[in-house]
GROMACS .gro file of C-alpha atoms in nm:
model
  315
    1MET     CA    1   0.000   0.000   0.000
    2GLN     CA    2   0.132   0.339  -0.093
    3PRO     CA    3   0.123   0.598   0.185
    4PRO     CA    4  -0.161   0.846   0.155
    5SER     CA    5  -0.066   1.134  -0.067
    6ARG     CA    6  -0.107   1.491   0.054
    7ARG     CA    7  -0.439   1.513  -0.130
    8THR     CA    8  -0.561   1.175  -0.003
    9PHE     CA    9  -0.457   1.245   0.356
   10LEU     CA   10  -0.640   1.574   0.360
   11ALA     CA   11  -0.948   1.420   0.204
   12LEU     CA   12  -0.962   1.182   0.500
   13GLY     CA   13  -1.030   1.463   0.733
   14LEU     CA   14  -0.776   1.739   0.677
   15LEU     CA   15  -0.782   1.941   0.356
   16THR     CA   16  -0.538   1.994   0.179
   17THR     CA   17   1.734  -1.886  -0.737
   18LEU     CA   18   1.467  -2.038  -0.759
   19THR     CA   19   1.693  -2.340  -0.815
   20ALA     CA   20   1.529  -2.659  -0.938
   21CYS     CA   21   1.634  -2.975  -0.755
   22THR     CA   22   1.632  -3.278  -0.979
   23GLY     CA   23   1.671  -3.640  -0.893
   24GLY     CA   24   1.584  -3.983  -1.019
   25SER     CA   25   1.483  -4.022  -1.379
   26THR     CA   26   1.541  -3.733  -1.613
   27ASP     CA   27   1.192  -3.797  -1.744
   28HIS     CA   28   1.041  -3.715  -1.406
   29PRO     CA   29   1.224  -3.417  -1.251
   30ALA     CA   30   1.157  -3.353  -0.885
   31ASP     CA   31   0.945  -3.059  -0.784
   32PRO     CA   32   1.141  -2.736  -0.739
   33THR     CA   33   1.238  -2.668  -0.380
   34PRO     CA   34   1.053  -2.353  -0.270
   35PRO     CA   35   1.277  -2.069  -0.158
   36ARG     CA   36   1.304  -2.005   0.214
   37ASP     CA   37   1.096  -1.712   0.330
   38PRO     CA   38   1.350  -1.437   0.414
   39ASP     CA   39   1.120  -1.316   0.691
   40THR     CA   40   1.114  -1.647   0.878
   41PRO     CA   41   1.412  -1.578   1.110
   42ALA     CA   42   1.275  -1.235   1.202
   43ARG     CA   43   0.929  -1.379   1.263
   44LEU     CA   44   1.068  -1.652   1.487
   45ARG     CA   45   1.264  -1.399   1.691
   46ALA     CA   46   0.952  -1.187   1.730
   47ILE     CA   47   0.748  -1.494   1.831
   48GLY     CA   48   1.009  -1.581   2.094
   49ALA     CA   49   0.981  -1.231   2.239
   50ALA     CA   50   0.603  -1.266   2.250
   51ASP     CA   51   0.641  -1.600   2.432
   52LEU     CA   52   0.847  -1.434   2.704
   53LEU     CA   53   0.579  -1.171   2.750
   54LEU     CA   54   0.300  -1.428   2.753
   55GLY     CA   55   0.479  -1.628   3.019
   56ALA     CA   56   0.518  -1.319   3.237
   57TYR     CA   57   0.153  -1.220   3.192
   58ASP     CA   58   0.031  -1.572   3.267
   59THR     CA   59   0.240  -1.592   3.583
   60LEU     CA   60   0.106  -1.262   3.711
   61LEU     CA   61  -0.251  -1.349   3.617
   62THR     CA   62  -0.241  -1.666   3.826
   63ALA     CA   63  -0.097  -1.488   4.130
   64PRO     CA   64  -0.319  -1.401   4.427
   65GLY     CA   65  -0.470  -1.055   4.389
   66ALA     CA   66  -0.383  -1.034   4.020
   67GLN     CA   67  -0.483  -0.708   3.851
   68THR     CA   68  -0.687  -0.892   3.593
   69ALA     CA   69  -0.863  -0.587   3.454
   70LEU     CA   70  -0.525  -0.434   3.365
   71LEU     CA   71  -0.334  -0.744   3.262
   72ARG     CA   72  -0.589  -0.947   3.066
   73PRO     CA   73  -0.639  -0.702   2.775
   74LEU     CA   74  -0.263  -0.656   2.740
   75ARG     CA   75  -0.211  -1.032   2.747
   76ASP     CA   76  -0.480  -1.075   2.481
   77ASP     CA   77  -0.305  -0.818   2.261
   78THR     CA   78   0.020  -1.010   2.299
   79ALA     CA   79  -0.148  -1.337   2.203
   80ARG     CA   80  -0.283  -1.170   1.890
   81HIS     CA   81   0.065  -1.039   1.809
   82ARG     CA   82   0.205  -1.390   1.832
   83ALA     CA   83  -0.072  -1.548   1.629
   84THR     CA   84  -0.029  -1.294   1.351
   85LEU     CA   85   0.349  -1.335   1.346
   86ALA     CA   86   0.310  -1.714   1.329
   87GLN     CA   87   0.056  -1.701   1.048
   88ASP     CA   88   0.170  -1.883   0.732
   89LEU     CA   89   0.489  -2.013   0.895
   90PRO     CA   90   0.577  -2.376   0.817
   91THR     CA   91   0.392  -2.626   1.032
   92SER     CA   92   0.718  -2.715   1.206
   93SER     CA   93   0.743  -2.362   1.344
   94PRO     CA   94   0.604  -2.275   1.687
   95SER     CA   95   0.227  -2.282   1.698
   96SER     CA   96   0.006  -2.020   1.853
   97PRO     CA   97  -0.040  -2.040   2.229
   98SER     CA   98  -0.362  -2.122   2.403
   99PRO     CA   99  -0.562  -1.804   2.473
  100THR     CA  100  -0.680  -1.942   2.805
  101GLY     CA  101  -0.382  -1.825   3.005
  102THR     CA  102  -0.158  -2.134   3.000
  103PRO     CA  103   0.206  -2.024   3.031
  104ALA     CA  104   0.398  -2.038   2.703
  105THR     CA  105   0.615  -2.349   2.676
  106GLY     CA  106   0.973  -2.289   2.772
  107THR     CA  107   0.905  -1.953   2.935
  108PRO     CA  108   1.083  -1.918   3.270
  109THR     CA  109   0.825  -1.881   3.546
  110ARG     CA  110   1.031  -1.983   3.849
  111SER     CA  111   0.990  -1.640   4.008
  112LEU     CA  112   0.695  -1.407   4.013
  113PRO     CA  113   0.765  -1.094   3.810
  114THR     CA  114   0.647  -0.758   3.932
  115LEU     CA  115   0.439  -0.516   3.729
  116ALA     CA  116   0.744  -0.294   3.700
  117GLU     CA  117   0.949  -0.582   3.562
  118LEU     CA  118   0.675  -0.668   3.314
  119ALA     CA  119   0.655  -0.303   3.207
  120ALA     CA  120   1.031  -0.294   3.152
  121LEU     CA  121   1.009  -0.617   2.950
  122GLU     CA  122   0.740  -0.462   2.729
  123ARG     CA  123   0.962  -0.157   2.674
  124ARG     CA  124   1.267  -0.366   2.587
  125THR     CA  125   1.053  -0.575   2.352
  126ALA     CA  126   0.933  -0.258   2.179
  127GLU     CA  127   1.295  -0.165   2.121
  128ALA     CA  128   1.398  -0.512   2.003
  129ARG     CA  129   1.113  -0.533   1.752
  130LEU     CA  130   1.290  -0.272   1.539
  131ASP     CA  131   1.632  -0.441   1.528
  132GLY     CA  132   1.696  -0.539   1.169
  133LEU     CA  133   1.385  -0.362   1.044
  134SER     CA  134   1.568  -0.267   0.724
  135GLU     CA  135   1.631  -0.634   0.644
  136VAL     CA  136   1.274  -0.765   0.630
  137THR     CA  137   1.011  -0.735   0.359
  138PRO     CA  138   0.784  -0.427   0.359
  139PRO     CA  139   0.474  -0.609   0.493
  140LEU     CA  140   0.666  -0.748   0.790
  141ALA     CA  141   0.831  -0.410   0.852
  142ARG     CA  142   0.484  -0.254   0.875
  143LEU     CA  143   0.365  -0.529   1.111
  144LEU     CA  144   0.670  -0.513   1.338
  145ALA     CA  145   0.650  -0.134   1.360
  146SER     CA  146   0.285  -0.162   1.461
  147ILE     CA  147   0.351  -0.430   1.722
  148ALA     CA  148   0.641  -0.230   1.861
  149ALA     CA  149   0.406   0.065   1.907
  150SER     CA  150   0.164  -0.164   2.089
  151ASN     CA  151   0.443  -0.289   2.316
  152ALA     CA  152   0.535   0.071   2.400
  153LEU     CA  153   0.171   0.142   2.481
  154HIS     CA  154   0.163  -0.164   2.708
  155ALA     CA  155   0.475  -0.045   2.889
  156ALA     CA  156   0.314   0.293   2.950
  157ALA     CA  157  -0.009   0.132   3.070
  158LEU     CA  158   0.194  -0.072   3.318
  159GLY     CA  159   0.365   0.239   3.449
  160ASP     CA  160   0.699   0.244   3.266
  161ARG     CA  161   0.782   0.604   3.170
  162THR     CA  162   1.133   0.533   3.041
  163PRO     CA  163   1.162   0.657   2.680
  164VAL     CA  164   1.177   0.381   2.423
  165THR     CA  165   1.494   0.401   2.216
  166THR     CA  166   1.502   0.330   1.844
  167PRO     CA  167   1.794   0.191   1.642
  168ASP     CA  168   1.962   0.467   1.443
  169ASN     CA  169   2.037   0.344   1.092
  170ARG     CA  170   2.133   0.673   0.931
  171ASP     CA  171   2.475   0.544   0.830
  172ALA     CA  172   2.310   0.258   0.640
  173SER     CA  173   2.151   0.489   0.383
  174GLY     CA  174   2.314   0.592   0.060
  175PRO     CA  175   2.229   0.824  -0.231
  176THR     CA  176   2.008   0.566  -0.403
  177ALA     CA  177   1.808   0.494  -0.088
  178ALA     CA  178   1.772   0.865  -0.021
  179VAL     CA  179   1.630   0.934  -0.364
  180ALA     CA  180   1.390   0.640  -0.338
  181ALA     CA  181   1.268   0.767  -0.001
  182VAL     CA  182   1.175   1.116  -0.122
  183PRO     CA  183   0.810   1.050  -0.220
  184SER     CA  184   0.739   0.877   0.113
  185LEU     CA  185   0.916   1.152   0.307
  186GLN     CA  186   0.713   1.417   0.128
  187ALA     CA  187   0.391   1.233   0.215
  188ALA     CA  188   0.496   1.217   0.581
  189LEU     CA  189   0.582   1.587   0.576
  190SER     CA  190   0.243   1.675   0.429
  191ALA     CA  191   0.072   1.474   0.703
  192GLU     CA  192   0.261   1.666   0.970
  193HIS     CA  193   0.182   2.002   0.807
  194ALA     CA  194  -0.185   1.913   0.840
  195ALA     CA  195  -0.140   1.795   1.201
  196VAL     CA  196   0.037   2.118   1.299
  197TYR     CA  197  -0.253   2.317   1.160
  198GLY     CA  198  -0.505   2.091   1.332
  199TYR     CA  199  -0.342   2.129   1.671
  200GLY     CA  200  -0.357   2.504   1.635
  201MET     CA  201  -0.734   2.461   1.628
  202VAL     CA  202  -0.727   2.212   1.916
  203GLY     CA  203  -0.540   2.451   2.144
  204ALA     CA  204  -0.760   2.745   2.050
  205HIS     CA  205  -1.074   2.568   2.175
  206LEU     CA  206  -0.945   2.423   2.501
  207PRO     CA  207  -0.965   2.608   2.833
  208ASP     CA  208  -0.646   2.742   2.982
  209ASP     CA  209  -0.582   2.434   3.194
  210PRO     CA  210  -0.369   2.119   3.172
  211GLN     CA  211  -0.550   2.014   2.854
  212ARG     CA  212  -0.438   2.326   2.672
  213THR     CA  213  -0.087   2.268   2.803
  214ASP     CA  214  -0.105   1.916   2.660
  215ALA     CA  215  -0.222   2.057   2.328
  216ARG     CA  216   0.069   2.300   2.319
  217THR     CA  217   0.315   2.025   2.401
  218THR     CA  218   0.173   1.802   2.131
  219HIS     CA  219   0.167   2.089   1.883
  220ALA     CA  220   0.539   2.140   1.948
  221ALA     CA  221   0.601   1.766   1.904
  222HIS     CA  222   0.438   1.772   1.562
  223GLN     CA  223   0.639   2.078   1.466
  224ALA     CA  224   0.953   1.888   1.565
  225GLN     CA  225   0.846   1.586   1.359
  226ARG     CA  226   0.769   1.813   1.064
  227ASP     CA  227   1.115   1.964   1.094
  228ALA     CA  228   1.271   1.615   1.111
  229TRP     CA  229   1.110   1.516   0.780
  230GLN     CA  230   1.225   1.843   0.629
  231ARG     CA  231   1.584   1.776   0.736
  232LEU     CA  232   1.575   1.427   0.586
  233LEU     CA  233   1.441   1.565   0.259
  234THR     CA  234   1.707   1.835   0.250
  235ALA     CA  235   1.974   1.571   0.316
  236ALA     CA  236   1.832   1.379   0.019
  237SER     CA  237   1.874   1.693  -0.198
  238ALA     CA  238   1.497   1.739  -0.226
  239ALA     CA  239   1.298   2.055  -0.161
  240PRO     CA  240   1.050   1.997   0.124
  241THR     CA  241   0.687   2.051   0.026
  242PRO     CA  242   0.553   2.368   0.195
  243ALA     CA  243   0.238   2.371   0.404
  244ALA     CA  244  -0.089   2.458   0.238
  245GLY     CA  245  -0.251   2.793   0.304
  246GLY     CA  246  -0.533   2.627   0.498
  247TYR     CA  247  -0.686   2.293   0.582
  248GLN     CA  248  -1.049   2.187   0.611
  249LEU     CA  249  -1.130   2.015   0.938
  250PRO     CA  250  -1.327   1.687   0.939
  251PHE     CA  251  -1.601   1.844   1.153
  252PRO     CA  252  -1.675   2.181   1.313
  253VAL     CA  253  -1.469   2.257   1.622
  254THR     CA  254  -1.653   2.492   1.855
  255SER     CA  255  -1.603   2.347   2.204
  256PRO     CA  256  -1.347   2.172   2.424
  257ALA     CA  257  -1.516   1.838   2.351
  258ASP     CA  258  -1.480   1.902   1.978
  259ALA     CA  259  -1.115   1.994   2.028
  260THR     CA  260  -1.042   1.670   2.211
  261LYS     CA  261  -1.225   1.475   1.941
  262LEU     CA  262  -1.012   1.647   1.678
  263ALA     CA  263  -0.690   1.560   1.863
  264ILE     CA  264  -0.798   1.195   1.868
  265HIS     CA  265  -0.880   1.212   1.497
  266LEU     CA  266  -0.547   1.368   1.409
  267GLU     CA  267  -0.340   1.112   1.599
  268THR     CA  268  -0.546   0.814   1.486
  269ARG     CA  269  -0.511   0.916   1.122
  270LEU     CA  270  -0.137   0.961   1.169
  271THR     CA  271  -0.101   0.607   1.303
  272THR     CA  272  -0.233   0.483   0.970
  273VAL     CA  273  -0.001   0.715   0.778
  274TYR     CA  274   0.305   0.602   0.970
  275ALA     CA  275   0.223   0.230   0.972
  276ASP     CA  276   0.189   0.247   0.595
  277LEU     CA  277   0.508   0.451   0.575
  278ALA     CA  278   0.701   0.183   0.763
  279GLY     CA  279   0.606  -0.061   0.488
  280THR     CA  280   0.673   0.164   0.189
  281ILE     CA  281   0.969   0.387   0.270
  282SER     CA  282   1.319   0.279   0.170
  283ALA     CA  283   1.456   0.026   0.418
  284PRO     CA  284   1.722   0.246   0.586
  285TYR     CA  285   1.452   0.499   0.680
  286ARG     CA  286   1.201   0.259   0.830
  287HIS     CA  287   1.309   0.328   1.187
  288HIS     CA  288   1.204   0.693   1.139
  289ALA     CA  289   0.855   0.581   1.043
  290ALA     CA  290   0.842   0.327   1.328
  291THR     CA  291   0.943   0.593   1.580
  292ALA     CA  292   0.678   0.832   1.450
  293LEU     CA  293   0.417   0.554   1.466
  294ARG     CA  294   0.504   0.478   1.827
  295GLU     CA  295   0.483   0.842   1.935
  296THR     CA  296   0.152   0.911   1.763
  297THR     CA  297   0.010   0.588   1.911
  298LEU     CA  298   0.099   0.705   2.261
  299ARG     CA  299  -0.049   1.049   2.195
  300ALA     CA  300  -0.370   0.902   2.056
  301HIS     CA  301  -0.408   0.698   2.374
  302HIS     CA  302  -0.336   1.005   2.586
  303TRP     CA  303  -0.624   1.192   2.422
  304GLY     CA  304  -0.861   0.900   2.474
  305ALA     CA  305  -0.850   0.703   2.150
  306PRO     CA  306  -0.952   0.335   2.176
  307THR     CA  307  -0.652   0.103   2.191
  308THR     CA  308  -0.583  -0.163   1.932
  309PRO     CA  309  -0.326  -0.447   1.923
  310PHE     CA  310  -0.209  -0.327   1.581
  311PRO     CA  311  -0.185   0.055   1.580
  312GLY     CA  312  -0.224   0.199   1.234
  313ILE     CA  313  -0.333  -0.129   1.075
  314PRO     CA  314  -0.710  -0.158   1.021
  315THR     CA  315  -0.859  -0.464   1.186
   0.00000   0.00000   0.00000
């Protein structure tokens, strides 16, 4: 899927080798051996990380006084991550775990983890998801970026406020990759131009209280992200697309409730933009898209958007 163009994004709510193996009789050649899926090693690593999380969740869920209301939805998300990662793998690969809460096979459960330890594990998993992101196929890059954003959201829900770090692959890019990335970078820049405008409207309709402070902080974050895309485009010898003169909002904004609804809309739409970007941008730049997806997922949740196990990927 190509990332939404400037026009498409605004229309959504903001204006503007195979080697044959032979044997036996030459009259009856053997069937060609299918090539190994290049994503299989990455999928298996990601499944192993999900197993560790599932084991920790299951151990805590069976403990006396377990915070089931908090842990169960996060555990269910993790089970869905694993099932999706395991989909279409060879039958000899690990199968999906039971959704009933049975600890994942091989997961160490000799000691009871704390919520803080589980939160830290979710954060470290979010970071690890993006290792080698430039080496997988675009569909898996999109999926891993989305799951990493979900892991970061889980860590925050469990109380971990440590910033998630992202691998920096800038040195891996060359002139060819930079040129190939320009259309995707321009689309991301256009999305942030629209978000900056939208947050100007959000802040203007919120009372002078912590919500307005949040809007100002988020407005500044989108300005910083806009500037980051502009720097990448300049480094790629491309002229950044300027902002439009104005943008049409998806609905009238006349009250604080409307302003909050608009903030949710802006961030939710950006999760889709950045999940798609992670699967379409040139490989060395995928970590930029994954980082942007994670941050907009956390902001969407902050404003009250419903959570999803796959941020930015329609169910």
